[in-house]
PDB file of C-alpha atoms in Angstrom:
ATOM      1  CA  MET W  21     -67.251  46.879  39.018  1.00 59.00           C
ATOM      2  CA  GLU W  22     -65.912  43.364  39.187  1.00 72.00           C
ATOM      3  CA  SER W  23     -67.375  42.579  35.786  1.00 83.00           C
ATOM      4  CA  GLU W  24     -65.568  45.560  34.276  1.00 86.00           C
ATOM      5  CA  VAL W  25     -62.248  44.405  35.792  1.00 85.00           C
ATOM      6  CA  GLY W  26     -62.813  40.855  34.511  1.00 86.00           C
ATOM      7  CA  THR W  27     -63.672  42.127  31.045  1.00 90.00           C
ATOM      8  CA  PHE W  28     -60.619  44.406  31.063  1.00 90.00           C
ATOM      9  CA  ALA W  29     -58.392  41.446  32.074  1.00 90.00           C
ATOM     10  CA  GLN W  30     -59.798  39.332  29.251  1.00 92.00           C
ATOM     11  CA  VAL W  31     -59.219  42.092  26.687  1.00 92.00           C
ATOM     12  CA  LEU W  32     -55.669  42.650  27.924  1.00 93.00           C
ATOM     13  CA  THR W  33     -54.977  38.892  27.779  1.00 95.00           C
ATOM     14  CA  ILE W  34     -56.260  38.715  24.198  1.00 95.00           C
ATOM     15  CA  ILE W  35     -54.143  41.731  23.190  1.00 95.00           C
ATOM     16  CA  ALA W  36     -51.006  40.282  24.869  1.00 96.00           C
ATOM     17  CA  VAL W  37     -51.471  36.899  23.170  1.00 95.00           C
ATOM     18  CA  PHE W  38     -52.058  38.612  19.805  1.00 96.00           C
ATOM     19  CA  VAL W  39     -48.970  40.830  20.127  1.00 95.00           C
ATOM     20  CA  SER W  40     -46.811  37.889  21.306  1.00 96.00           C
ATOM     21  CA  THR W  41     -48.001  35.782  18.384  1.00 96.00           C
ATOM     22  CA  MET W  42     -47.231  38.572  15.910  1.00 96.00           C
ATOM     23  CA  VAL W  43     -43.717  39.053  17.345  1.00 96.00           C
ATOM     24  CA  VAL W  44     -42.970  35.316  17.148  1.00 96.00           C
ATOM     25  CA  LEU W  45     -44.321  35.131  13.578  1.00 95.00           C
ATOM     26  CA  PHE W  46     -42.287  38.198  12.541  1.00 95.00           C
ATOM     27  CA  PHE W  47     -38.998  36.883  13.891  1.00 94.00           C
ATOM     28  CA  GLY W  48     -39.679  33.361  12.603  1.00 92.00           C
ATOM     29  CA  ALA W  49     -40.430  34.656   9.108  1.00 92.00           C
ATOM     30  CA  ARG W  50     -37.358  36.898   9.244  1.00 92.00           C
ATOM     31  CA  PHE W  51     -35.182  33.941  10.285  1.00 90.00           C
ATOM     32  CA  LEU W  52     -36.506  31.740   7.484  1.00 87.00           C
ATOM     33  CA  TRP W  53     -36.142  34.534   4.922  1.00 87.00           C
ATOM     34  CA  HIS W  54     -32.524  35.192   5.871  1.00 83.00           C
ATOM     35  CA  ARG W  55     -31.730  31.492   5.955  1.00 81.00           C
ATOM     36  CA  THR W  56     -33.052  30.845   2.465  1.00 79.00           C
ATOM     37  CA  SER W  57     -31.991  34.094   0.795  1.00 75.00           C
ATOM     38  CA  HIS W  58     -28.249  33.613   1.275  1.00 72.00           C
ATOM     39  CA  SER W  59     -26.489  32.860  -1.963  1.00 66.00           C
ATOM     40  CA  ALA W  60     -23.892  30.159  -2.386  1.00 67.00           C
ATOM     41  CA  PRO W  61     -20.538  30.809  -0.735  1.00 69.00           C
ATOM     42  CA  PRO W  62     -18.084  32.603  -3.005  1.00 71.00           C
ATOM     43  CA  ALA W  63     -15.869  30.413  -5.114  1.00 74.00           C
ATOM     44  CA  PRO W  64     -12.291  30.149  -3.913  1.00 76.00           C
ATOM     45  CA  ARG W  65      -9.852  32.427  -5.680  1.00 79.00           C
ATOM     46  CA  VAL W  66      -7.754  30.653  -8.281  1.00 76.00           C
ATOM     47  CA  ASP W  67      -4.089  31.295  -7.696  1.00 85.00           C
ATOM     48  CA  ASP W  68      -2.492  31.305 -11.137  1.00 87.00           C
ATOM     49  CA  GLU W  69       1.028  30.755  -9.819  1.00 89.00           C
ATOM     50  CA  ARG W  70       0.034  27.697  -7.764  1.00 89.00           C
ATOM     51  CA  PHE W  71      -2.001  26.346 -10.665  1.00 91.00           C
ATOM     52  CA  HIS W  72       0.977  26.762 -13.013  1.00 92.00           C
ATOM     53  CA  ARG W  73       3.300  24.944 -10.575  1.00 93.00           C
ATOM     54  CA  LEU W  74       0.768  22.125 -10.263  1.00 94.00           C
ATOM     55  CA  GLU W  75       0.521  21.845 -14.029  1.00 95.00           C
ATOM     56  CA  GLU W  76       4.332  21.659 -14.357  1.00 96.00           C
ATOM     57  CA  ALA W  77       4.493  18.988 -11.644  1.00 97.00           C
ATOM     58  CA  VAL W  78       1.884  16.863 -13.427  1.00 96.00           C
ATOM     59  CA  ASP W  79       3.780  17.221 -16.723  1.00 96.00           C
ATOM     60  CA  THR W  80       7.038  16.177 -15.041  1.00 96.00           C
ATOM     61  CA  ILE W  81       5.396  13.130 -13.474  1.00 96.00           C
ATOM     62  CA  ALA W  82       3.912  12.167 -16.851  1.00 96.00           C
ATOM     63  CA  LEU W  83       7.341  12.328 -18.477  1.00 96.00           C
ATOM     64  CA  ASP W  84       8.911  10.219 -15.728  1.00 96.00           C
ATOM     65  CA  ILE W  85       6.198   7.591 -16.067  1.00 95.00           C
ATOM     66  CA  GLU W  86       6.715   7.527 -19.842  1.00 95.00           C
ATOM     67  CA  ARG W  87      10.466   7.001 -19.322  1.00 95.00           C
ATOM     68  CA  MET W  88       9.841   4.167 -16.866  1.00 95.00           C
ATOM     69  CA  SER W  89       7.433   2.443 -19.226  1.00 94.00           C
ATOM     70  CA  GLU W  90       9.904   2.773 -22.107  1.00 94.00           C
ATOM     71  CA  ALA W  91      12.650   1.265 -19.923  1.00 93.00           C
ATOM     72  CA  GLN W  92      10.343  -1.596 -18.979  1.00 93.00           C
ATOM     73  CA  ARG W  93       9.526  -2.293 -22.635  1.00 92.00           C
ATOM     74  CA  PHE W  94      13.259  -2.247 -23.487  1.00 93.00           C
ATOM     75  CA  THR W  95      14.085  -4.618 -20.615  1.00 91.00           C
ATOM     76  CA  ALA W  96      11.295  -6.992 -21.603  1.00 90.00           C
ATOM     77  CA  LYS W  97      12.561  -6.996 -25.204  1.00 89.00           C
ATOM     78  CA  LEU W  98      16.143  -7.782 -24.077  1.00 88.00           C
ATOM     79  CA  LEU W  99      14.976 -10.598 -21.818  1.00 86.00           C
ATOM     80  CA  LEU W 100      12.912 -12.055 -24.633  1.00 86.00           C
ATOM     81  CA  GLU W 101      15.875 -11.925 -27.031  1.00 84.00           C
ATOM     82  CA  ARG W 102      18.189 -13.492 -24.451  1.00 83.00           C
ATOM     83  CA  GLY W 103      15.649 -16.217 -23.804  1.00 78.00           C
ATOM     84  CA  THR W 104      15.348 -17.131 -27.481  1.00 74.00           C
ATOM     85  CA  ASP W 105      19.159 -17.004 -27.938  1.00 71.00           C
ATOM     86  CA  ALA W 106      19.678 -19.254 -24.921  1.00 68.00           C
ATOM     87  CA  ALA W 107      17.001 -21.655 -26.126  1.00 67.00           C
ATOM     88  CA  GLN W 108      18.598 -21.837 -29.575  1.00 70.00           C
ATOM     89  CA  ALA W 109      22.057 -22.386 -28.081  1.00 68.00           C
ATOM     90  CA  GLN W 110      20.770 -25.106 -25.818  1.00 68.00           C
ATOM     91  CA  ALA W 111      18.987 -26.799 -28.705  1.00 66.00           C
ATOM     92  CA  ALA W 112      22.206 -26.718 -30.810  1.00 67.00           C
ATOM     93  CA  GLN W 113      24.266 -28.525 -28.145  1.00 67.00           C
ATOM     94  CA  PRO W 114      24.213 -32.296 -28.345  1.00 64.00           C
ATOM     95  CA  LYS W 115      22.367 -33.872 -25.509  1.00 64.00           C
ATOM     96  CA  ILE W 116      24.262 -36.202 -23.276  1.00 62.00           C
ATOM     97  CA  PRO W 117      22.095 -38.953 -21.980  1.00 59.00           C
ATOM     98  CA  GLU W 118      21.792 -39.031 -18.256  1.00 64.00           C
ATOM     99  CA  SER W 119      22.839 -42.200 -16.565  1.00 63.00           C
ATOM    100  CA  ILE W 120      20.027 -44.277 -15.256  1.00 63.00           C
ATOM    101  CA  VAL W 121      20.432 -45.467 -11.733  1.00 62.00           C
ATOM    102  CA  THR W 122      18.553 -48.578 -10.806  1.00 64.00           C
ATOM    103  CA  ARG W 123      18.182 -50.037  -7.367  1.00 64.00           C
ATOM    104  CA  ARG W 124      18.987 -53.557  -6.678  1.00 56.00           C
TER     105      ARG W 124
END
């Protein structure tokens, strides 16, 4: 009778290990399948009103930068003209020799 109980215990152990292994494999495969089958997250919704405001802001900034660059070009041109006028005026004036101081 002891051999029948031992054999029964071995069979039950084998069945329990087999069923446990199958359950672990099933849930592991299910986890991997769900993890890899998800598609990419949905793209964010484009808000046309916000996009339009952003576009207007960028256009306004571009115009302001263009105005600043035009003002800088104008200022540089005026400074260049003043510099050449001043140089011509200075060249037209007679030069007065500076007195030479000598030490004794």
